[in-house]
PDB file of C-alpha atoms in Angstrom:
ATOM      1  CA  MET A   1      15.109 -69.740  59.851  1.00  0.00           C
ATOM      2  CA  GLN A   2      11.896 -69.445  57.884  1.00  0.00           C
ATOM      3  CA  LEU A   3       8.363 -70.049  59.110  1.00  0.00           C
ATOM      4  CA  VAL A   4       6.456 -71.998  56.452  1.00  0.00           C
ATOM      5  CA  VAL A   5       2.696 -71.611  56.843  1.00  0.00           C
ATOM      6  CA  VAL A   6       0.711 -74.501  55.354  1.00  0.00           C
ATOM      7  CA  LEU A   7      -3.035 -74.059  55.066  1.00  0.00           C
ATOM      8  CA  GLY A   8      -5.558 -76.868  55.091  1.00  0.00           C
ATOM      9  CA  ASP A   9      -6.132 -76.678  51.340  1.00  0.00           C
ATOM     10  CA  GLN A  10      -2.383 -76.911  50.608  1.00  0.00           C
ATOM     11  CA  LEU A  11      -1.561 -80.422  51.778  1.00  0.00           C
ATOM     12  CA  ASN A  12       0.962 -81.170  49.056  1.00  0.00           C
ATOM     13  CA  LEU A  13       4.678 -81.831  49.423  1.00  0.00           C
ATOM     14  CA  ASP A  14       5.161 -80.330  45.955  1.00  0.00           C
ATOM     15  CA  SER A  15       3.644 -77.002  47.015  1.00  0.00           C
ATOM     16  CA  ALA A  16       5.620 -73.925  45.977  1.00  0.00           C
ATOM     17  CA  VAL A  17       5.740 -72.877  49.635  1.00  0.00           C
ATOM     18  CA  PHE A  18       8.446 -75.507  50.198  1.00  0.00           C
ATOM     19  CA  ASP A  19      10.674 -74.222  47.367  1.00  0.00           C
ATOM     20  CA  GLY A  20      13.981 -73.162  48.877  1.00  0.00           C
ATOM     21  CA  CYS A  21      13.043 -74.470  52.328  1.00  0.00           C
ATOM     22  CA  SER A  22      14.836 -77.082  54.378  1.00  0.00           C
ATOM     23  CA  PRO A  23      13.694 -79.456  57.138  1.00  0.00           C
ATOM     24  CA  GLU A  24      17.034 -78.839  58.839  1.00  0.00           C
ATOM     25  CA  THR A  25      16.486 -75.106  59.338  1.00  0.00           C
ATOM     26  CA  ASP A  26      12.845 -74.177  58.818  1.00  0.00           C
ATOM     27  CA  VAL A  27       9.628 -74.707  60.789  1.00  0.00           C
ATOM     28  CA  VAL A  28       6.223 -75.544  59.322  1.00  0.00           C
ATOM     29  CA  LEU A  29       3.187 -73.992  60.984  1.00  0.00           C
ATOM     30  CA  MET A  30      -0.196 -75.674  60.658  1.00  0.00           C
ATOM     31  CA  ALA A  31      -3.236 -74.748  62.716  1.00  0.00           C
ATOM     32  CA  GLU A  32      -6.780 -75.945  63.145  1.00  0.00           C
ATOM     33  CA  VAL A  33      -8.662 -72.747  63.878  1.00  0.00           C
ATOM     34  CA  ALA A  34     -12.319 -72.252  64.712  1.00  0.00           C
ATOM     35  CA  ALA A  35     -12.581 -69.152  62.527  1.00  0.00           C
ATOM     36  CA  GLU A  36     -11.775 -71.227  59.441  1.00  0.00           C
ATOM     37  CA  ALA A  37     -14.035 -74.127  60.409  1.00  0.00           C
ATOM     38  CA  THR A  38     -17.063 -71.904  60.994  1.00  0.00           C
ATOM     39  CA  SER A  39     -16.691 -69.098  58.407  1.00  0.00           C
ATOM     40  CA  VAL A  40     -18.701 -71.087  55.847  1.00  0.00           C
ATOM     41  CA  TRP A  41     -21.244 -73.758  56.744  1.00  0.00           C
ATOM     42  CA  ASN A  42     -19.836 -77.251  56.335  1.00  0.00           C
ATOM     43  CA  HIS A  43     -21.182 -80.653  57.235  1.00  0.00           C
ATOM     44  CA  LYS A  44     -19.544 -82.045  60.390  1.00  0.00           C
ATOM     45  CA  ALA A  45     -18.291 -85.072  58.444  1.00  0.00           C
ATOM     46  CA  ARG A  46     -16.507 -82.808  55.928  1.00  0.00           C
ATOM     47  CA  ILE A  47     -14.817 -80.891  58.736  1.00  0.00           C
ATOM     48  CA  ALA A  48     -13.707 -84.163  60.363  1.00  0.00           C
ATOM     49  CA  ILE A  49     -12.231 -85.423  57.088  1.00  0.00           C
ATOM     50  CA  PHE A  50     -10.509 -82.071  56.501  1.00  0.00           C
ATOM     51  CA  LEU A  51      -8.915 -82.114  59.964  1.00  0.00           C
ATOM     52  CA  ALA A  52      -7.879 -85.758  59.555  1.00  0.00           C
ATOM     53  CA  ALA A  53      -6.173 -84.882  56.254  1.00  0.00           C
ATOM     54  CA  MET A  54      -4.298 -82.032  57.955  1.00  0.00           C
ATOM     55  CA  ARG A  55      -3.124 -84.340  60.736  1.00  0.00           C
ATOM     56  CA  HIS A  56      -1.982 -87.006  58.263  1.00  0.00           C
ATOM     57  CA  PHE A  57      -0.024 -84.385  56.325  1.00  0.00           C
ATOM     58  CA  ARG A  58       1.547 -83.148  59.566  1.00  0.00           C
ATOM     59  CA  ASP A  59       2.657 -86.709  60.312  1.00  0.00           C
ATOM     60  CA  ALA A  60       4.048 -87.123  56.784  1.00  0.00           C
ATOM     61  CA  LEU A  61       6.072 -83.935  57.165  1.00  0.00           C
ATOM     62  CA  ARG A  62       7.455 -85.061  60.516  1.00  0.00           C
ATOM     63  CA  GLU A  63       8.413 -88.439  59.009  1.00  0.00           C
ATOM     64  CA  ARG A  64      10.422 -86.491  56.428  1.00  0.00           C
ATOM     65  CA  GLY A  65      12.293 -84.617  59.149  1.00  0.00           C
ATOM     66  CA  TRP A  66      10.348 -81.359  59.281  1.00  0.00           C
ATOM     67  CA  THR A  67       9.706 -79.564  62.548  1.00  0.00           C
ATOM     68  CA  VAL A  68       5.950 -78.966  62.514  1.00  0.00           C
ATOM     69  CA  ASP A  69       4.286 -76.578  64.947  1.00  0.00           C
ATOM     70  CA  TYR A  70       0.741 -77.949  64.837  1.00  0.00           C
ATOM     71  CA  ARG A  71      -2.104 -76.451  66.840  1.00  0.00           C
ATOM     72  CA  THR A  72      -5.256 -78.566  67.281  1.00  0.00           C
ATOM     73  CA  LEU A  73      -8.731 -77.090  67.694  1.00  0.00           C
ATOM     74  CA  ASP A  74      -8.972 -78.297  71.280  1.00  0.00           C
ATOM     75  CA  ASP A  75      -5.536 -77.006  72.325  1.00  0.00           C
ATOM     76  CA  PRO A  76      -6.132 -74.572  75.209  1.00  0.00           C
ATOM     77  CA  GLN A  77      -3.383 -72.344  73.764  1.00  0.00           C
ATOM     78  CA  ASN A  78      -5.135 -72.125  70.362  1.00  0.00           C
ATOM     79  CA  THR A  79      -5.837 -68.458  69.555  1.00  0.00           C
ATOM     80  CA  GLY A  80      -8.837 -69.360  67.377  1.00  0.00           C
ATOM     81  CA  SER A  81      -7.621 -67.584  64.242  1.00  0.00           C
ATOM     82  CA  LEU A  82      -4.954 -68.145  61.636  1.00  0.00           C
ATOM     83  CA  LEU A  83      -3.579 -64.641  62.142  1.00  0.00           C
ATOM     84  CA  GLY A  84      -3.355 -65.244  65.888  1.00  0.00           C
ATOM     85  CA  GLU A  85      -1.446 -68.482  65.327  1.00  0.00           C
ATOM     86  CA  VAL A  86       0.955 -66.844  62.871  1.00  0.00           C
ATOM     87  CA  LYS A  87       1.622 -63.999  65.321  1.00  0.00           C
ATOM     88  CA  ARG A  88       2.235 -66.506  68.129  1.00  0.00           C
ATOM     89  CA  ALA A  89       4.662 -68.498  65.988  1.00  0.00           C
ATOM     90  CA  ILE A  90       6.524 -65.337  64.949  1.00  0.00           C
ATOM     91  CA  ARG A  91       6.980 -64.388  68.602  1.00  0.00           C
ATOM     92  CA  GLN A  92       8.137 -67.905  69.441  1.00  0.00           C
ATOM     93  CA  TYR A  93      10.509 -68.611  66.541  1.00  0.00           C
ATOM     94  CA  LYS A  94      11.538 -65.108  65.434  1.00  0.00           C
ATOM     95  CA  PRO A  95      11.895 -66.181  61.789  1.00  0.00           C
ATOM     96  CA  GLN A  96      13.764 -64.174  59.178  1.00  0.00           C
ATOM     97  CA  ARG A  97      10.876 -64.749  56.774  1.00  0.00           C
ATOM     98  CA  VAL A  98       7.318 -66.018  56.841  1.00  0.00           C
ATOM     99  CA  LEU A  99       6.352 -67.984  53.734  1.00  0.00           C
ATOM    100  CA  LEU A 100       2.905 -68.941  52.514  1.00  0.00           C
ATOM    101  CA  VAL A 101       1.019 -69.335  49.281  1.00  0.00           C
ATOM    102  CA  GLU A 102      -2.364 -67.858  48.525  1.00  0.00           C
ATOM    103  CA  PRO A 103      -5.267 -70.038  49.701  1.00  0.00           C
ATOM    104  CA  GLY A 104      -7.348 -71.816  47.116  1.00  0.00           C
ATOM    105  CA  GLU A 105     -10.666 -70.559  48.498  1.00  0.00           C
TER     106      GLU A 105
END
């Protein structure tokens, strides 16, 4: 099993992160984290649109059969950082590999 980390600027089914991955065996991790939302000033409307796009992509992945571990900003279990969410998912799923592509920003 592989843990496929999809960042908010990588909402593309053709992303290289999915190369060699399978919805039958792998888990996608997506997380809304406060550290990312507040590291650079953004207008509240931009943040809302960004989060909506992430949630729509999550739904599209699930419709295609992917298991998506998705953590919302208001989830009480949210660690508040991407690293914290990756560590949590590694403990939970014990993947053989963690896959991600370099962020665009």
